[in-house]
Amino acid sequence: MIELTKRDQAVLEAVVTDYIQTGEPVGSRTISKRYGLKVSPATIRNVMADLEEMGFLQQPHTSAGRVPTEKGLRFYLDTLVQFRALENQERALIREAFRGKEQDVKELLQITSQILSSFCRQAGVVLWPRLTMARLRHIEFIRLRPNQIMVILISKSGLVHHSVLVWEEDIPQNELDKYSRYVNELLEDVPLGDVKRRILEEMRKEKVLFDQLYTRALEITTRAFQANLEKSELFIEGQTNLLNNPEFADVDRLRRLLHAFEDKSRIIRLLDMTLKTSSGVRIILGTESELKELQEISLISSPYRRGDTLLGVLGVIGPVRMDYSRIIPVVEFTAGLLSQILEEPEEV
Amino acid sequence: MIELTKRDQAVLEAVVTDYIQTGEPVGSRTISKRYGLKVSPATIRNVMADLEEMGFLQQPHTSAGRVPTEKGLRFYLDTLVQFRALENQERALIREAFRGKEQDVKELLQITSQILSSFCRQAGVVLWPRLTMARLRHIEFIRLRPNQIMVILISKSGLVHHSVLVWEEDIPQNELDKYSRYVNELLEDVPLGDVKRRILEEMRKEKVLFDQLYTRALEITTRAFQANLEKSELFIEGQTNLLNNPEFADVDRLRRLLHAFEDKSRIIRLLDMTLKTSSGVRIILGTESELKELQEISLISSPYRRGDTLLGVLGVIGPVRMDYSRIIPVVEFTAGLLSQILEEPEEV
DNA sequence: CTTAGCACTCTTTTGGGTGGAGTGCTAACA
DNA sequence: TGTTAGCACTCCACCCAAAAGAGTGCTAAG
C-alpha cells in the first residue's frame, strides 16, 4: 500500500474535520481557504482525487464535495485525530455531577450514562457489571411464600441482584438465615466466577462434614447464582440527542435505529465486543459492528474497573459523524473517574 | 345543550371510525358509501355542518373532509364506542405471554408493558407499585462498608427496593441482623404507609422498654423507608411503535414526544392522575392531560391491584388517534389478568 | 326534508427552468 | 515536474406555475 504524503494527510484531516463539523460534503475551495494549506483549490482537487482513488474519500455524486469513507475515518482516528483535552472547568463539572451519588451503584451508573449523553450530545450507555466479574459481598435468602425463596446477591461494588427460586421443599425462614450466614462466611472475598467451582470442590473435599442442611444451602446458592449470571443490564440515556443529528432526520432510518435500541441485547452484544480490550478507549465504526441495525452508528467505549477487576463498559453512541476529538477524551475521563469512585476504601 | 339525533350520532361514529382507521379527513361521500347510512352525501354534508357547529368535528381547511375534535372523540368514547371484545385466542395468547414470569415481579411488570405495547401496537406503560401502597414483607440491613448500611425492603407483592444509608456510627453486621429480625416481627403485615406512624407510636408508648439498640433499629428503618417512599418507577416499552403512526412522521413533533418520555417523571405524574379512579379503564385525551409535552398523545389506563390493595397503573400511550375499540378491552383484560396473577395464595 | 348539480376553494402533485456549487480537464507557468 | 488559473460541464436544490383532485357549500328541484 502506498504511503500518504504529509499533504495528503493534511487534506484528509481537513476534510474529516470539516465534514464532522458541518455534515456536508466538503469542497476543494473550502479546504484551501479555511485550513491554512498554502495551495490552490485546483491542487487540493488533485489530492482529493488521489485520496478518492485510494478509498479514503468518496463523492455522493459528481459535482458534489467529498465525504470521508469509513476507511478514511478509520485512518483519521488511528493516526490523525488531535484530541481536544478537557478544560479543568469541564472536569470539575463532571466531577460535580457525580457528587453525592457515590452510595447507590445503580444510581451512579445511571448518572454516568446521563453525563456521557449530555456532555457529548449523543446517547450515553453504561453496561452493568456482569456478575462473573464482580465479587460477592453478601447473600441473603428470604422466604417469600411456601416453596419460594428470594435470593439477594450483593457484589463488592455494591450492585444488588435478586431473583426468586422455586424450591421443592418449603424451608422456614430461620433455617434460611442459617444458610445465608454460612454462605456469607464461606464466600467472603472470593471472585464470583469461582463460586460454583469452589462450592463443588468444598462439597467433595469435606463431604462427610456436610449435613443435609449445608448441602442445601450451597445448592440454593448455586442455583441463584446461575439465574443471575446471564442477567446483564444496560443504561441508555439521551436517545433524543440522536434526533438532533441531521443524519437521522429521516424517520425511517430513525425507526430502524431506535428499534435496535429497544432490544437492548444487541447493544449489550456490541459492548461485549469491546470488553476484551482490557483498557483504553475503543471505537467501533459503522459496519465494523457487524450488526446490521447499527451500521449507521458508531460507538466510542471504554471499560471501567474497580481496582484490577474489569467491571463493565461505558461509552457514547451516535452517528458515524461525531466529534471524536472531543468525545474520546470525555469517555476516557469519565471511565477513569468512575473507576476511581468505585475504588473506595475497603471495608475494615 | 341540544341533543344529538340518532342520525347525528351515526354520522359522528362513522367519521371517528374512519378517521381512526385512515388518519385522513373524512369526506361525506366516503361516509355515505361505506357506512351503510341510507342517505346521500349531500345530506351527510348537512349533518356534518351541524356537528361542526356544535364542536364535534372540524375541518383542517375548507374543502377538506372532517376530522373529529377532542370533544367529538370524547363523546364517541363516552357513548358511542363499540368494544371489540378479545377473541378467546387472543386471551390465550396474552395468558401465554405471562406464563413462567410469575415469580419475579419486576420481570412480570416488564412483560406486562411489552404485552400491552405489542398487542396495541403503541407504547405500553406500567407504573411500579408505590411503596406506600404495598405492604412490607421483609426488611434486611447489610453493612456495606464502615458507616454504610444497605437496606433492602421487600413488599408483599414481591417487589424489592433497596438503598444505601450513611450512618453516623459503624454498626457491625451481627447487630444489624438483630435489628432486622426485630423490625420484621414488628412490622409484619402492616401497611407501609402506616409504618412511620406506628414506629413513632411504639417508641412513645413503650419508651422505657426500648434500649438504645432498638431505638436505632427503628431509626434506620424510618430513614430507609423515607428514602424509598418517593421512588417510583415506570416501564415503557414499544416506544418505536409510536414511530409507525403517521402523526409522528414529523421529526420535530417526535422529538418533543420522545423528550417527554425520557423524563419519566412526567409520565408518572400523568399516571398518578388516573390512580384516583379506583377501578376501570380511564382515558386521558390530548389536552386533558394538562402537560403541554403530551398534548398530542392520549393515554388509556387501568389500575391493577392485589386483593383489595391498589398497586399501580398500567396502560397504553399513543397518538390521540388510536383504535380505542380494541385497545380498551386489551387494557382491561391485561389489568385483570395481572391482578389475578398477583393474587397468589397467601403464604402460610 | 332530501338530493342532484355545479361552482368554488384549497391542497397536492408535477414538471420544467434556473442558479449555484463543485468538479475534471487542459493549458500555461515556475 | 508540480502547481495554478480558466473554463466547460454535471448534478442537485429550489422555485414557481399549472394541473389534478378532493371535498365543500349553495341552490334548485324532487
CSV table of C-alpha atoms in Angstrom, one decimal, chain A residues 41-296:
chain,number,residue,atom,x,y,z
A,41,PRO,CA,-8.2,24.6,-4.8
A,42,ALA,CA,-7.0,23.0,-8.0
A,43,THR,CA,-4.1,21.3,-6.2
A,44,ILE,CA,-6.5,20.2,-3.5
A,45,ARG,CA,-8.7,18.7,-6.1
A,46,ASN,CA,-5.8,16.6,-7.4
A,47,VAL,CA,-5.0,15.4,-3.9
A,48,MET,CA,-8.6,14.6,-3.3
A,49,ALA,CA,-8.9,12.7,-6.5
A,50,ASP,CA,-6.0,10.6,-5.3
A,51,LEU,CA,-7.5,10.1,-1.9
A,52,GLU,CA,-10.7,9.0,-3.5
A,53,GLU,CA,-8.9,6.5,-5.7
A,54,MET,CA,-7.3,5.1,-2.5
A,55,GLY,CA,-10.7,4.8,-0.9
A,56,PHE,CA,-10.4,7.4,1.8
A,57,LEU,CA,-12.9,9.8,0.3
A,58,GLN,CA,-16.0,9.5,-1.8
A,59,GLN,CA,-18.4,11.7,-3.7
A,60,PRO,CA,-22.1,11.5,-3.1
A,61,HIS,CA,-22.4,12.4,-6.8
A,62,THR,CA,-20.3,14.1,-9.4
A,63,SER,CA,-20.0,17.8,-8.7
A,64,ALA,CA,-20.5,17.5,-5.0
A,65,GLY,CA,-17.8,17.9,-2.5
A,66,ARG,CA,-16.1,14.9,-0.8
A,67,VAL,CA,-17.1,12.9,2.2
A,68,PRO,CA,-14.8,10.7,4.1
A,69,THR,CA,-15.4,6.9,3.8
A,70,GLU,CA,-15.2,4.6,6.7
A,71,LYS,CA,-11.7,3.8,5.7
A,72,GLY,CA,-10.9,7.5,5.8
A,73,LEU,CA,-12.4,8.0,9.2
A,74,ARG,CA,-10.6,4.9,10.5
A,75,PHE,CA,-7.3,6.4,9.3
A,76,TYR,CA,-8.2,9.7,10.8
A,77,LEU,CA,-8.9,8.1,14.1
A,78,ASP,CA,-5.9,5.9,14.1
A,79,THR,CA,-3.3,8.5,13.2
A,80,LEU,CA,-4.6,12.0,12.6
A,81,VAL,CA,-7.1,12.9,15.3
A,82,GLN,CA,-6.0,15.6,17.6
A,83,PHE,CA,-7.7,15.3,21.0
A,84,ARG,CA,-9.1,18.4,22.5
A,85,ALA,CA,-8.3,17.8,26.1
A,86,LEU,CA,-10.9,18.7,28.6
A,87,GLU,CA,-10.7,22.0,30.3
A,88,ASN,CA,-10.3,22.0,34.0
A,89,GLN,CA,-13.7,23.6,34.3
A,90,GLU,CA,-15.2,20.7,32.4
A,91,ARG,CA,-13.5,18.1,34.5
A,92,ALA,CA,-14.9,19.9,37.6
A,93,LEU,CA,-18.4,19.9,36.0
A,94,ILE,CA,-18.3,16.2,35.5
A,95,ARG,CA,-16.9,15.6,39.0
A,96,GLU,CA,-19.7,17.8,40.4
A,97,ALA,CA,-22.3,15.7,38.6
A,98,PHE,CA,-21.1,12.6,40.4
A,99,ARG,CA,-21.1,14.2,43.8
A,100,GLY,CA,-23.4,12.7,46.3
A,101,LYS,CA,-24.2,9.7,44.0
A,102,GLU,CA,-21.4,7.5,45.3
A,103,GLN,CA,-23.6,5.4,47.6
A,104,ASP,CA,-26.0,3.7,45.3
A,105,VAL,CA,-24.2,2.0,42.5
A,106,LYS,CA,-27.3,1.7,40.3
A,107,GLU,CA,-27.8,5.4,40.5
A,108,LEU,CA,-24.2,6.0,40.0
A,109,LEU,CA,-24.2,4.2,36.7
A,110,GLN,CA,-27.3,5.9,35.6
A,111,ILE,CA,-25.8,9.3,36.3
A,112,THR,CA,-22.7,8.2,34.4
A,113,SER,CA,-24.9,7.5,31.4
A,114,GLN,CA,-26.5,10.8,31.7
A,115,ILE,CA,-23.2,12.6,32.0
A,116,LEU,CA,-22.0,11.0,28.9
A,117,SER,CA,-25.1,11.8,26.9
A,118,SER,CA,-25.2,15.4,27.9
A,119,PHE,CA,-21.6,16.2,27.6
A,120,CYS,CA,-21.3,14.6,24.2
A,121,ARG,CA,-24.8,15.4,23.0
A,122,GLN,CA,-25.3,11.9,21.9
A,123,ALA,CA,-26.7,8.8,23.6
A,124,GLY,CA,-24.7,7.6,26.6
A,125,VAL,CA,-24.5,3.9,27.5
A,126,VAL,CA,-23.3,2.1,30.6
A,127,LEU,CA,-23.1,-1.6,30.8
A,128,TRP,CA,-23.8,-3.0,34.3
A,129,PRO,CA,-21.1,-5.2,35.7
A,130,ARG,CA,-21.6,-8.8,34.9
A,131,LEU,CA,-21.9,-10.9,37.9
A,132,THR,CA,-18.9,-13.0,36.8
A,133,MET,CA,-16.6,-10.1,37.1
A,134,ALA,CA,-17.8,-8.8,40.4
A,135,ARG,CA,-17.1,-10.1,43.7
A,136,LEU,CA,-19.7,-11.2,46.2
A,137,ARG,CA,-20.1,-9.2,49.3
A,138,HIS,CA,-23.3,-10.6,50.8
A,139,ILE,CA,-26.0,-13.1,50.1
A,140,GLU,CA,-29.4,-13.3,51.7
A,141,PHE,CA,-32.2,-15.8,51.5
A,142,ILE,CA,-35.8,-14.8,52.2
A,143,ARG,CA,-38.8,-17.0,52.2
A,144,LEU,CA,-41.5,-15.3,50.1
A,145,ARG,CA,-44.1,-17.9,50.1
A,146,PRO,CA,-44.2,-21.6,50.6
A,147,ASN,CA,-41.6,-23.0,48.2
A,148,GLN,CA,-40.4,-19.7,47.0
A,149,ILE,CA,-37.1,-18.2,48.1
A,150,MET,CA,-35.9,-14.8,47.1
A,151,VAL,CA,-32.2,-14.7,46.9
A,152,ILE,CA,-30.4,-11.3,47.1
A,153,LEU,CA,-26.8,-11.1,45.9
A,154,ILE,CA,-24.8,-8.0,46.6
A,155,SER,CA,-21.5,-7.6,44.9
A,156,LYS,CA,-18.5,-5.9,46.3
A,157,SER,CA,-19.1,-2.9,44.1
A,158,GLY,CA,-22.5,-2.5,45.7
A,159,LEU,CA,-24.7,-3.8,43.0
A,160,VAL,CA,-27.8,-5.7,44.0
A,161,HIS,CA,-29.1,-8.7,42.0
A,162,HIS,CA,-32.1,-10.6,43.1
A,163,SER,CA,-34.2,-13.4,41.8
A,164,VAL,CA,-36.8,-15.8,43.0
A,165,LEU,CA,-36.2,-19.5,43.2
A,166,VAL,CA,-38.9,-22.1,43.4
A,167,TRP,CA,-37.8,-24.8,45.7
A,168,GLU,CA,-39.1,-28.3,46.1
A,169,GLU,CA,-39.3,-28.2,49.8
A,170,ASP,CA,-40.6,-25.4,52.0
A,171,ILE,CA,-37.8,-24.1,54.1
A,172,PRO,CA,-38.6,-21.9,57.1
A,173,GLN,CA,-37.0,-18.5,57.4
A,174,ASN,CA,-34.9,-19.3,60.4
A,175,GLU,CA,-33.2,-22.1,58.6
A,176,LEU,CA,-32.7,-19.9,55.6
A,177,ASP,CA,-31.0,-17.4,57.9
A,178,LYS,CA,-28.5,-20.1,58.9
A,179,TYR,CA,-27.8,-20.8,55.2
A,180,SER,CA,-27.0,-17.3,54.4
A,181,ARG,CA,-24.8,-16.8,57.4
A,182,TYR,CA,-22.9,-19.9,56.4
A,183,VAL,CA,-22.5,-18.9,52.8
A,184,ASN,CA,-21.5,-15.4,53.6
A,185,GLU,CA,-18.6,-16.7,55.6
A,186,LEU,CA,-17.7,-19.3,53.1
A,187,LEU,CA,-17.6,-17.0,50.1
A,188,GLU,CA,-16.0,-14.0,51.6
A,189,ASP,CA,-13.9,-12.3,49.1
A,190,VAL,CA,-14.0,-15.0,46.5
A,191,PRO,CA,-14.5,-14.0,42.9
A,192,LEU,CA,-18.0,-14.9,41.9
A,193,GLY,CA,-16.8,-16.6,38.8
A,194,ASP,CA,-15.1,-19.2,41.0
A,195,VAL,CA,-18.0,-19.6,43.4
A,196,LYS,CA,-19.6,-22.5,41.7
A,197,ARG,CA,-16.4,-24.4,41.2
A,198,ARG,CA,-15.4,-23.6,44.8
A,199,ILE,CA,-18.6,-24.9,46.2
A,200,LEU,CA,-18.4,-28.1,44.3
A,201,GLU,CA,-14.9,-28.6,45.4
A,202,GLU,CA,-15.7,-28.0,49.1
A,203,MET,CA,-18.5,-30.4,48.8
A,204,ARG,CA,-16.3,-33.1,47.5
A,205,LYS,CA,-13.5,-32.4,49.9
A,206,GLU,CA,-15.3,-32.3,53.1
A,207,LYS,CA,-18.3,-34.3,52.1
A,208,VAL,CA,-18.7,-36.1,55.4
A,209,LEU,CA,-18.8,-32.9,57.4
A,210,PHE,CA,-21.7,-31.5,55.5
A,211,ASP,CA,-25.1,-32.4,56.8
A,212,GLN,CA,-28.0,-32.1,54.5
A,213,LEU,CA,-28.5,-28.6,55.7
A,214,TYR,CA,-25.4,-27.1,54.3
A,215,THR,CA,-25.6,-29.1,51.2
A,216,ARG,CA,-28.8,-27.5,50.5
A,217,ALA,CA,-27.5,-24.0,51.3
A,218,LEU,CA,-24.9,-24.5,48.7
A,219,GLU,CA,-27.4,-25.9,46.2
A,220,ILE,CA,-29.6,-22.8,46.6
A,221,THR,CA,-26.6,-20.5,46.2
A,222,THR,CA,-25.5,-22.3,43.0
A,223,ARG,CA,-28.9,-22.0,41.5
A,224,ALA,CA,-29.4,-18.4,42.5
A,225,PHE,CA,-26.0,-17.6,41.0
A,226,GLN,CA,-26.9,-19.4,37.8
A,227,ALA,CA,-30.1,-17.4,37.5
A,228,ASN,CA,-28.2,-14.1,37.8
A,229,LEU,CA,-25.2,-14.9,35.8
A,230,GLU,CA,-26.7,-14.1,32.5
A,231,LYS,CA,-28.5,-11.1,33.5
A,232,SER,CA,-26.9,-8.1,32.1
A,233,GLU,CA,-28.3,-4.7,32.2
A,234,LEU,CA,-27.7,-1.5,30.4
A,235,PHE,CA,-28.4,2.1,30.9
A,236,ILE,CA,-29.1,4.2,27.8
A,237,GLU,CA,-29.7,7.9,28.3
A,238,GLY,CA,-30.2,10.7,25.9
A,239,GLN,CA,-31.6,8.9,23.0
A,240,THR,CA,-33.4,12.0,22.0
A,241,ASN,CA,-30.0,13.7,21.4
A,242,LEU,CA,-29.7,11.5,18.4
A,243,LEU,CA,-32.7,13.1,16.9
A,244,ASN,CA,-30.7,16.4,16.7
A,245,ASN,CA,-28.3,14.9,14.2
A,246,PRO,CA,-29.4,15.7,10.7
A,247,GLU,CA,-28.4,12.2,9.6
A,248,PHE,CA,-31.4,11.0,11.5
A,249,ALA,CA,-33.9,13.4,10.1
A,250,ASP,CA,-35.2,10.6,8.0
A,251,VAL,CA,-37.9,8.9,10.1
A,252,ASP,CA,-37.3,5.6,8.5
A,253,ARG,CA,-33.7,5.5,9.4
A,254,LEU,CA,-34.6,6.6,12.9
A,255,ARG,CA,-37.1,3.9,13.3
A,256,ARG,CA,-34.5,1.3,12.5
A,257,LEU,CA,-32.1,2.8,14.9
A,258,LEU,CA,-34.5,3.2,17.8
A,259,HIS,CA,-35.7,-0.3,17.2
A,260,ALA,CA,-32.2,-1.5,17.7
A,261,PHE,CA,-32.1,0.4,21.0
A,262,GLU,CA,-35.3,-1.1,22.2
A,263,ASP,CA,-33.8,-4.6,22.1
A,264,LYS,CA,-31.0,-3.9,24.4
A,265,SER,CA,-29.5,-7.2,23.9
A,266,ARG,CA,-28.0,-6.1,20.6
A,267,ILE,CA,-26.2,-3.2,22.2
A,268,ILE,CA,-25.1,-5.4,25.0
A,269,ARG,CA,-23.5,-7.7,22.5
A,270,LEU,CA,-21.8,-4.8,20.8
A,271,LEU,CA,-20.4,-3.6,24.1
A,272,ASP,CA,-19.3,-7.1,25.0
A,273,MET,CA,-17.2,-7.0,21.9
A,274,THR,CA,-15.2,-4.2,23.4
A,275,LEU,CA,-14.9,-5.8,26.8
A,276,LYS,CA,-12.0,-7.8,25.5
A,277,THR,CA,-9.7,-4.9,25.2
A,278,SER,CA,-8.7,-4.6,28.7
A,279,SER,CA,-8.2,-0.9,28.8
A,280,GLY,CA,-8.3,2.3,26.8
A,281,VAL,CA,-10.9,3.8,24.5
A,282,ARG,CA,-12.1,1.8,21.7
A,283,ILE,CA,-14.1,2.8,18.7
A,284,ILE,CA,-16.4,0.8,16.6
A,285,LEU,CA,-17.3,2.5,13.3
A,286,GLY,CA,-20.5,1.7,11.4
A,287,THR,CA,-20.1,-1.5,9.5
A,288,GLU,CA,-17.4,-2.7,11.8
A,289,SER,CA,-20.1,-3.6,14.3
A,290,GLU,CA,-21.4,-6.5,12.1
A,291,LEU,CA,-24.9,-5.8,13.4
A,292,LYS,CA,-26.9,-4.7,10.5
A,293,GLU,CA,-29.2,-2.4,12.5
A,294,LEU,CA,-26.3,-0.5,13.8
A,295,GLN,CA,-24.4,0.0,10.6
A,296,GLU,CA,-25.1,3.7,10.6
